[in-house]
Amino acid sequence: MARESLGLAIMQNPLFSAVYERAWRPVFTRLFSLGGSSTADVDKALTAYLARPGDRLVLDVACGPGNYTRRIASGLTGDGRCIGIDFAESMLARAARTPTDRTSYLRADAHEIPFADDTFDSVVCLAALYLIPDPLPVLDELVRVTNPGGEVVVFTSVATDLTSLPGVREATCLSGYRIFGRHEIVERLSAAGLEDVEQTITGMGQYVLGIKPAADA
Ligand SMILES: C[S@@+](CC[C@H](N)C(=O)[O-])C[C@H]1O[C@@H](n2cnc3c(N)ncnc32)[C@H](O)[C@@H]1O
């Protein structure tokens, strides 16, 4: 079972899930782009990363109320589906309020993703890793359930000049939010077997994308 932190406890509160989409996520998205360059529009950059029409099966890990699950699903074709997993019932209840033909949701812990190895064409974990007390093993799980030839996309926090100001890192950690070192995510995903790992930093946020080598590579 996942371990608790203050940030996680807040996330699981039904009141929080009610304000998440309209208030918290947009504000946090802006905060993430603080100190960033022209790529400050985090959502736009993210959408570009997720634009993989034709993907058959996508997993959205820690999907929250499903805003990205739906967005990813809307880009799929054929029998493509996007499955969202999250361990907060209130978030999943919110997600279930906007069903689509291409989305399904499941309550699960990101540390123990309840799917077999090599199942998904793409696996994403967006704006969640920094809340998870033991986040690096989750990256191994993302890679495990990805098909050979498939991609893993992570969006999370990253250390910047701003976060190195006195007290900022400590205050953030106290509240249960983790700021990852510049190379931490890239190194763990590479160690887990991903190739062509790319990192794009937008202010205090980073996108990391990597490909699981094809079986005959
Ligand atoms: C900030 S929300 C992000 C939701 C969504 N991915 C987005 O980008 O809008 C973080 C989510 O991570 C979920 N979460 C945190 N730890 C988790 C874990 N160990 N397993 C599954 N979900 C988790 C929380 O319940 C919450 O819904």
Coordinates of C-alpha atoms and ligand atoms in Angstrom, one line a residue:
M1 CA 0.0 0.0 0.0
A2 CA 1.3 3.5 -0.8
R3 CA 2.8 5.5 2.0
E4 CA 1.2 8.8 3.1
S5 CA 2.5 12.4 3.0
L6 CA 0.7 15.7 3.6
G7 CA 0.4 16.3 -0.1
L8 CA -1.1 12.8 -0.6
A9 CA -3.5 13.2 2.3
I10 CA -4.8 16.4 0.6
M11 CA -5.1 14.7 -2.7
Q12 CA -7.4 12.1 -1.2
N13 CA -9.8 14.5 0.3
P14 CA -13.1 14.6 -1.6
L15 CA -13.2 18.4 -1.2
F16 CA -9.8 18.7 -2.9
S17 CA -10.8 16.5 -5.9
A18 CA -13.8 18.9 -6.4
V19 CA -11.5 21.9 -6.9
Y20 CA -8.6 20.1 -8.5
E21 CA -9.4 20.6 -12.2
R22 CA -10.6 24.2 -12.1
A23 CA -8.4 25.7 -9.4
W24 CA -5.4 23.7 -8.2
R25 CA -4.1 22.2 -11.5
P26 CA -4.1 25.4 -13.5
V27 CA -2.3 27.3 -10.7
F28 CA 0.2 24.6 -10.2
T29 CA 0.8 24.3 -13.9
R30 CA 1.7 28.0 -13.9
L31 CA 3.9 27.6 -10.9
F32 CA 5.8 24.8 -12.6
S33 CA 6.6 27.1 -15.5
L34 CA 8.1 29.9 -13.3
G35 CA 11.5 30.8 -14.4
G36 CA 11.0 29.0 -17.7
S37 CA 11.7 30.2 -21.2
S38 CA 9.4 30.5 -24.1
T39 CA 8.1 26.9 -23.5
A40 CA 6.3 28.2 -20.4
D41 CA 3.0 26.9 -21.6
V42 CA 3.3 23.5 -19.9
D43 CA 0.0 22.2 -21.2
K44 CA 0.8 22.9 -24.8
A45 CA 4.2 21.2 -24.6
L46 CA 2.6 18.3 -22.8
T47 CA 0.0 17.9 -25.5
A48 CA 2.8 17.8 -28.1
Y49 CA 4.4 14.9 -26.2
L50 CA 1.2 13.0 -25.9
A51 CA 0.2 13.4 -29.6
R52 CA 0.7 9.8 -30.7
P53 CA -2.4 9.0 -32.8
G54 CA -2.9 5.3 -33.4
D55 CA -1.6 4.2 -30.1
R56 CA -3.7 1.2 -29.1
L57 CA -3.4 1.0 -25.4
V58 CA -2.2 3.8 -23.1
L59 CA -1.8 3.8 -19.3
D60 CA -2.1 7.1 -17.3
V61 CA -0.6 6.4 -13.9
A62 CA -1.9 8.6 -11.0
C63 CA -4.5 9.9 -13.4
G64 CA -6.4 12.1 -10.8
P65 CA -9.7 13.2 -12.1
G66 CA -8.8 12.0 -15.6
N67 CA -8.3 15.3 -17.4
Y68 CA -5.2 13.9 -19.3
T69 CA -6.7 10.4 -19.6
R70 CA -9.5 11.9 -21.6
R71 CA -7.2 14.1 -23.6
I72 CA -5.0 11.2 -24.5
A73 CA -8.0 9.0 -25.4
S74 CA -9.4 11.7 -27.7
G75 CA -6.2 11.4 -29.8
L76 CA -6.5 7.6 -30.2
T77 CA -7.9 5.8 -33.2
G78 CA -9.2 2.3 -34.1
D79 CA -9.7 0.3 -30.9
G80 CA -7.3 2.6 -28.9
R81 CA -8.0 3.0 -25.2
C82 CA -6.5 4.9 -22.3
I83 CA -6.7 3.4 -18.8
G84 CA -6.3 5.7 -15.8
I85 CA -5.1 4.3 -12.5
D86 CA -5.1 6.2 -9.2
F87 CA -5.3 5.2 -5.5
A88 CA -7.6 8.1 -4.5
E89 CA -11.3 7.0 -4.7
S90 CA -12.5 10.6 -4.7
M91 CA -10.3 11.4 -7.8
L92 CA -11.6 8.3 -9.6
A93 CA -15.2 9.2 -8.8
R94 CA -14.6 12.6 -10.4
A95 CA -13.0 10.9 -13.4
A96 CA -16.0 8.5 -13.8
R97 CA -18.4 11.5 -14.1
T98 CA -17.1 12.2 -17.6
P99 CA -17.0 8.7 -19.2
T100 CA -15.9 8.2 -22.8
D101 CA -15.8 5.1 -25.1
R102 CA -12.0 5.1 -24.9
T103 CA -11.4 5.6 -21.2
S104 CA -11.5 3.2 -18.2
Y105 CA -10.4 3.7 -14.6
L106 CA -9.0 1.4 -11.9
R107 CA -8.0 2.0 -8.3
A108 CA -4.4 0.9 -7.9
D109 CA -1.1 1.9 -6.4
A110 CA 1.6 3.1 -8.8
H111 CA 4.2 1.0 -6.9
E112 CA 2.3 -2.2 -7.9
I113 CA 0.7 -1.6 -11.3
P114 CA -1.8 -4.5 -11.7
F115 CA -0.9 -5.3 -15.3
A116 CA 1.5 -7.8 -16.8
D117 CA 5.0 -6.8 -18.2
D118 CA 5.0 -5.3 -21.8
T119 CA 1.2 -4.4 -21.9
F120 CA 1.0 -0.8 -23.0
D121 CA 2.1 1.1 -26.1
S122 CA 2.5 4.3 -24.0
V123 CA 2.7 4.9 -20.3
V124 CA 2.4 8.4 -18.8
C125 CA 2.8 9.7 -15.3
L126 CA 2.0 13.4 -15.1
A127 CA 2.3 15.8 -12.2
A128 CA 2.2 13.0 -9.6
L129 CA 5.7 11.6 -9.0
Y130 CA 6.7 14.6 -6.8
L131 CA 3.9 13.6 -4.3
I132 CA 4.8 10.0 -3.9
P133 CA 7.1 9.3 -0.9
D134 CA 9.1 6.6 -2.6
P135 CA 8.9 7.7 -6.3
L136 CA 11.9 6.0 -8.1
P137 CA 10.6 2.4 -7.9
V138 CA 7.4 3.8 -9.6
L139 CA 9.6 4.7 -12.7
D140 CA 10.7 1.0 -12.8
E141 CA 7.0 0.0 -12.8
L142 CA 6.2 2.4 -15.7
V143 CA 9.0 0.8 -17.8
R144 CA 8.0 -2.8 -16.8
V145 CA 4.4 -2.4 -18.1
T146 CA 5.5 -0.7 -21.4
N147 CA 5.6 -2.7 -24.6
P148 CA 9.0 -3.1 -26.3
G149 CA 9.0 -0.2 -28.8
G150 CA 6.6 1.8 -26.6
E151 CA 7.2 5.1 -24.8
V152 CA 7.2 6.3 -21.2
V153 CA 6.4 10.0 -20.6
V154 CA 6.9 11.6 -17.2
F155 CA 6.1 15.2 -16.1
T156 CA 7.3 16.2 -12.7
S157 CA 9.3 18.8 -10.7
V158 CA 13.0 19.6 -11.2
A159 CA 15.6 21.6 -9.3
T160 CA 16.2 25.1 -10.6
D161 CA 18.0 28.3 -9.4
L162 CA 14.7 29.2 -7.8
T163 CA 14.4 26.0 -5.8
S164 CA 18.0 26.4 -4.6
L165 CA 17.1 29.7 -2.8
P166 CA 17.5 29.3 0.9
G167 CA 14.6 27.5 2.5
V168 CA 12.6 26.8 -0.7
R169 CA 13.7 23.1 -0.9
E170 CA 13.2 22.5 2.8
A171 CA 9.7 24.1 2.8
T172 CA 8.7 22.1 -0.2
C173 CA 9.9 18.8 1.2
L174 CA 8.2 19.5 4.5
S175 CA 4.9 19.9 2.7
G176 CA 5.4 16.5 1.1
Y177 CA 6.4 17.7 -2.4
R178 CA 9.7 16.5 -3.7
I179 CA 12.0 18.4 -6.1
F180 CA 14.0 16.1 -8.2
G181 CA 17.6 16.6 -9.1
R182 CA 18.3 17.6 -12.7
H183 CA 19.4 14.1 -13.7
E184 CA 17.5 11.9 -11.3
I185 CA 14.6 10.9 -13.5
V186 CA 16.6 10.5 -16.7
E187 CA 19.2 8.3 -14.9
R188 CA 16.6 6.1 -13.3
L189 CA 14.6 5.6 -16.5
S190 CA 17.8 4.9 -18.4
A191 CA 18.9 2.4 -15.7
A192 CA 15.4 0.7 -16.0
G193 CA 16.2 0.1 -19.7
L194 CA 14.8 3.0 -21.7
E195 CA 16.7 4.4 -24.7
D196 CA 16.8 7.8 -26.4
V197 CA 15.7 9.4 -23.1
E198 CA 15.0 13.1 -23.7
Q199 CA 14.5 15.8 -21.0
T200 CA 12.8 19.1 -21.6
I201 CA 12.9 21.6 -18.7
T202 CA 10.2 24.2 -18.4
G203 CA 10.9 26.3 -15.4
M204 CA 10.4 24.1 -12.3
G205 CA 8.9 21.3 -14.4
Q206 CA 10.5 18.6 -16.6
Y207 CA 9.1 16.3 -19.2
V208 CA 11.1 13.2 -19.7
L209 CA 10.4 10.8 -22.6
G210 CA 12.1 7.5 -23.4
I211 CA 11.6 4.5 -25.5
K212 CA 11.7 0.8 -24.4
P213 CA 13.9 -1.0 -26.9
A214 CA 12.1 -3.3 -29.3
A215 CA 12.5 -7.0 -28.5
D216 CA 14.8 -7.7 -31.5
A217 CA 16.9 -4.5 -30.9
Ligands
LIG1 C1 -1.6 16.2 -8.8 S1 -2.6 14.8 -9.1 C2 -2.2 14.6 -10.9 C3 -3.3 14.0 -11.6 C4 -3.2 14.0 -13.1 N1 -2.1 13.1 -13.5 C5 -2.9 15.3 -13.7 O1 -1.9 15.6 -14.3 O2 -3.8 16.2 -13.6 C6 -1.7 13.5 -8.4 C7 -2.4 12.2 -8.3 O3 -1.5 11.2 -7.9 C8 -2.2 10.3 -7.2 N2 -1.3 9.4 -6.5 C9 -0.4 9.8 -5.6 N3 0.3 8.7 -5.2 C10 -0.1 7.6 -5.8 C11 0.2 6.2 -5.8 N4 1.2 5.7 -5.1 N5 -0.5 5.4 -6.6 C12 -1.5 5.9 -7.4 N6 -1.9 7.2 -7.5 C13 -1.2 8.0 -6.7 C14 -3.1 11.1 -6.3 O4 -4.2 10.4 -5.7 C15 -3.5 12.2 -7.3 O5 -4.7 11.9 -7.9

